[in-house]
mmCIF file of C-alpha atoms in Angstrom:
data_model
loop_
_atom_site.group_PDB
_atom_site.id
_atom_site.type_symbol
_atom_site.label_atom_id
_atom_site.label_comp_id
_atom_site.label_asym_id
_atom_site.label_seq_id
_atom_site.Cartn_x
_atom_site.Cartn_y
_atom_site.Cartn_z
ATOM 1 C CA MET A 237 -60.238 -14.471 34.377
ATOM 2 C CA VAL A 238 -60.683 -10.772 34.753
ATOM 3 C CA LEU A 239 -57.793 -8.402 34.204
ATOM 4 C CA THR A 240 -58.253 -4.488 35.952
ATOM 5 C CA LEU A 241 -55.894 -1.962 35.193
ATOM 6 C CA ASN A 242 -55.544 0.380 37.538
ATOM 7 C CA LYS A 243 -52.673 2.518 36.655
ATOM 8 C CA ALA A 244 -50.193 3.201 34.302
ATOM 9 C CA ALA A 245 -47.509 5.854 35.925
ATOM 10 C CA ARG A 246 -44.026 7.157 34.802
ATOM 11 C CA ASP A 247 -41.561 7.356 37.802
ATOM 12 C CA ALA A 248 -38.565 9.531 38.268
ATOM 13 C CA GLY A 249 -36.320 6.697 36.994
ATOM 14 C CA GLY A 250 -37.516 6.950 33.917
ATOM 15 C CA PHE A 251 -39.566 3.844 33.904
ATOM 16 C CA LEU A 252 -43.447 3.062 33.767
ATOM 17 C CA THR A 253 -45.295 0.883 35.923
ATOM 18 C CA VAL A 254 -48.543 -0.664 35.226
ATOM 19 C CA GLU A 255 -50.801 -1.927 38.202
ATOM 20 C CA GLY A 256 -53.757 -3.651 38.516
ATOM 21 C CA GLN A 257 -55.242 -6.921 39.248
ATOM 22 C CA LEU A 258 -56.236 -10.250 37.772
ATOM 23 C CA LYS A 259 -59.750 -12.038 39.611
ATOM 24 C CA ASN A 260 -60.762 -15.501 39.085
ATOM 25 C CA GLU A 261 -64.347 -15.122 38.993
ATOM 26 C CA SER A 262 -64.855 -18.624 37.725
ATOM 27 C CA GLY A 263 -66.118 -21.592 40.303
ATOM 28 C CA ALA A 264 -62.900 -23.467 39.288
ATOM 29 C CA PRO A 265 -59.297 -23.049 39.699
ATOM 30 C CA TYR A 266 -57.453 -21.223 36.639
ATOM 31 C CA VAL A 267 -54.714 -23.189 35.216
ATOM 32 C CA ASN A 268 -54.042 -21.968 31.832
ATOM 33 C CA THR A 269 -51.546 -18.934 33.026
ATOM 34 C CA ALA A 270 -48.857 -19.928 30.909
ATOM 35 C CA PRO A 271 -49.727 -17.944 27.697
ATOM 36 C CA TRP A 272 -48.814 -14.867 30.007
ATOM 37 C CA ARG A 273 -44.992 -15.237 30.033
ATOM 38 C CA GLY A 274 -44.622 -15.051 26.378
ATOM 39 C CA ASN A 275 -41.654 -16.644 25.080
ATOM 40 C CA GLU A 276 -40.119 -16.609 28.730
ATOM 41 C CA LEU A 277 -36.498 -18.700 28.869
ATOM 42 C CA ASN A 278 -35.310 -17.708 31.941
ATOM 43 C CA SER A 279 -35.873 -17.911 35.914
ATOM 44 C CA SER A 280 -39.172 -15.703 36.015
ATOM 45 C CA GLY A 281 -41.299 -19.124 35.646
ATOM 46 C CA VAL A 282 -44.700 -18.424 35.540
ATOM 47 C CA SER A 283 -45.362 -14.596 35.338
ATOM 48 C CA VAL A 284 -47.261 -12.195 33.182
ATOM 49 C CA ALA A 285 -43.693 -11.385 31.280
ATOM 50 C CA GLY A 286 -45.283 -11.698 27.608
ATOM 51 C CA VAL A 287 -47.141 -8.273 28.418
ATOM 52 C CA THR A 288 -46.004 -5.524 25.893
ATOM 53 C CA LEU A 289 -47.189 -1.825 25.470
ATOM 54 C CA VAL A 290 -47.433 -0.524 21.877
ATOM 55 C CA ASP A 291 -46.964 3.057 21.472
ATOM 56 C CA LYS A 292 -48.706 3.674 17.918
ATOM 57 C CA PRO A 293 -47.641 7.111 17.030
ATOM 58 C CA GLY A 294 -44.299 6.785 17.538
ATOM 59 C CA LYS A 295 -44.510 3.322 16.111
ATOM 60 C CA LYS A 296 -42.801 1.320 18.928
ATOM 61 C CA ARG A 297 -43.078 -1.789 21.048
ATOM 62 C CA TYR A 298 -42.154 -1.628 24.483
ATOM 63 C CA TYR A 299 -41.243 -5.023 26.495
ATOM 64 C CA VAL A 300 -41.284 -5.624 30.648
ATOM 65 C CA LEU A 301 -38.172 -4.724 32.103
ATOM 66 C CA ARG A 302 -35.696 -7.364 33.213
ATOM 67 C CA ASP A 303 -33.088 -7.390 36.714
ATOM 68 C CA THR A 304 -29.709 -8.664 36.380
ATOM 69 C CA GLU A 305 -30.130 -12.209 36.787
ATOM 70 C CA GLY A 306 -32.796 -11.996 33.906
ATOM 71 C CA ARG A 307 -36.639 -12.308 35.954
ATOM 72 C CA CYS A 308 -39.061 -10.116 34.883
ATOM 73 C CA LEU A 309 -39.875 -6.954 36.990
ATOM 74 C CA CYS A 310 -43.595 -8.121 36.714
ATOM 75 C CA THR A 311 -46.261 -10.324 38.666
ATOM 76 C CA THR A 312 -44.859 -13.871 39.088
ATOM 77 C CA GLY A 313 -45.879 -17.482 40.793
ATOM 78 C CA LEU A 314 -49.051 -17.546 38.653
ATOM 79 C CA ALA A 315 -49.386 -21.343 38.350
ATOM 80 C CA ILE A 316 -52.667 -21.752 39.785
ATOM 81 C CA ILE A 317 -55.522 -19.108 40.518
ATOM 82 C CA GLU A 318 -57.817 -20.296 42.603
ATOM 83 C CA ALA A 319 -61.763 -19.813 42.060
ATOM 84 C CA GLY A 320 -62.619 -16.310 43.410
ATOM 85 C CA GLN A 321 -58.931 -15.236 44.126
ATOM 86 C CA VAL A 322 -57.720 -11.499 43.747
ATOM 87 C CA ILE A 323 -53.739 -11.182 42.278
ATOM 88 C CA PRO A 324 -51.858 -7.992 42.458
ATOM 89 C CA PHE A 325 -50.675 -7.091 39.106
ATOM 90 C CA PHE A 326 -47.789 -5.324 37.675
ATOM 91 C CA ALA A 327 -45.507 -4.694 35.260
ATOM 92 C CA GLN A 328 -42.732 -2.472 34.455
ATOM 93 C CA PHE A 329 -41.436 -1.007 31.456
ATOM 94 C CA PRO A 330 -39.245 1.515 30.037
ATOM 95 C CA ALA A 331 -40.837 4.633 30.087
ATOM 96 C CA PRO A 332 -42.153 6.443 26.667
ATOM 97 C CA PRO A 333 -41.372 9.771 25.896
ATOM 98 C CA SER A 334 -43.464 12.483 27.577
ATOM 99 C CA THR A 335 -45.508 13.328 24.561
ATOM 100 C CA THR A 336 -46.852 9.962 25.006
ATOM 101 C CA THR A 337 -49.913 9.923 26.864
ATOM 102 C CA GLU A 338 -51.490 6.285 25.773
ATOM 103 C CA VAL A 339 -50.510 3.093 25.059
ATOM 104 C CA ASP A 340 -52.332 0.133 23.823
ATOM 105 C CA PHE A 341 -51.906 -2.973 26.744
ATOM 106 C CA SER A 342 -51.711 -6.248 25.346
ATOM 107 C CA LEU A 343 -51.340 -9.791 27.994
ATOM 108 C CA PRO A 344 -51.830 -12.932 25.678
ATOM 109 C CA THR A 345 -55.509 -14.285 26.321
ATOM 110 C CA PHE A 346 -56.757 -10.965 27.136
ATOM 111 C CA ALA A 347 -58.166 -7.918 24.347
ATOM 112 C CA THR A 348 -55.964 -5.249 23.728
ATOM 113 C CA ALA A 349 -56.896 -2.112 26.037
ATOM 114 C CA THR A 350 -55.397 1.191 25.871
ATOM 115 C CA VAL A 351 -54.691 2.548 28.620
ATOM 116 C CA LYS A 352 -53.966 6.597 29.823
ATOM 117 C CA ILE A 353 -50.523 7.196 30.968
ATOM 118 C CA SER A 354 -49.955 9.387 34.290
ATOM 119 C CA GLY A 355 -47.130 11.124 35.612
#
């Protein structure tokens, strides 16, 4: 699996949305998506709710936002990713302070990556 991050942008509502894509570059279906949901115990199902952002200078970790029913504001429905399949990725977080220009992005099973924030 390859995760490509295309954008991490603040919006006027005080949120930070990270967007990109997941791609199965193998010749077989990918079925090990459960770790991505983190400690998810509610109705989001198999998702990327386990993703976090860390503002090292601000010493703060940000978790994916939830709707009023407790579902993550992130990509869901990831039980099986077929060989060659590309799936849009998104996760929405509370926006760090405007002085924070980059954060560490962490999704279980992937290496941590530093991403620059726009907006």
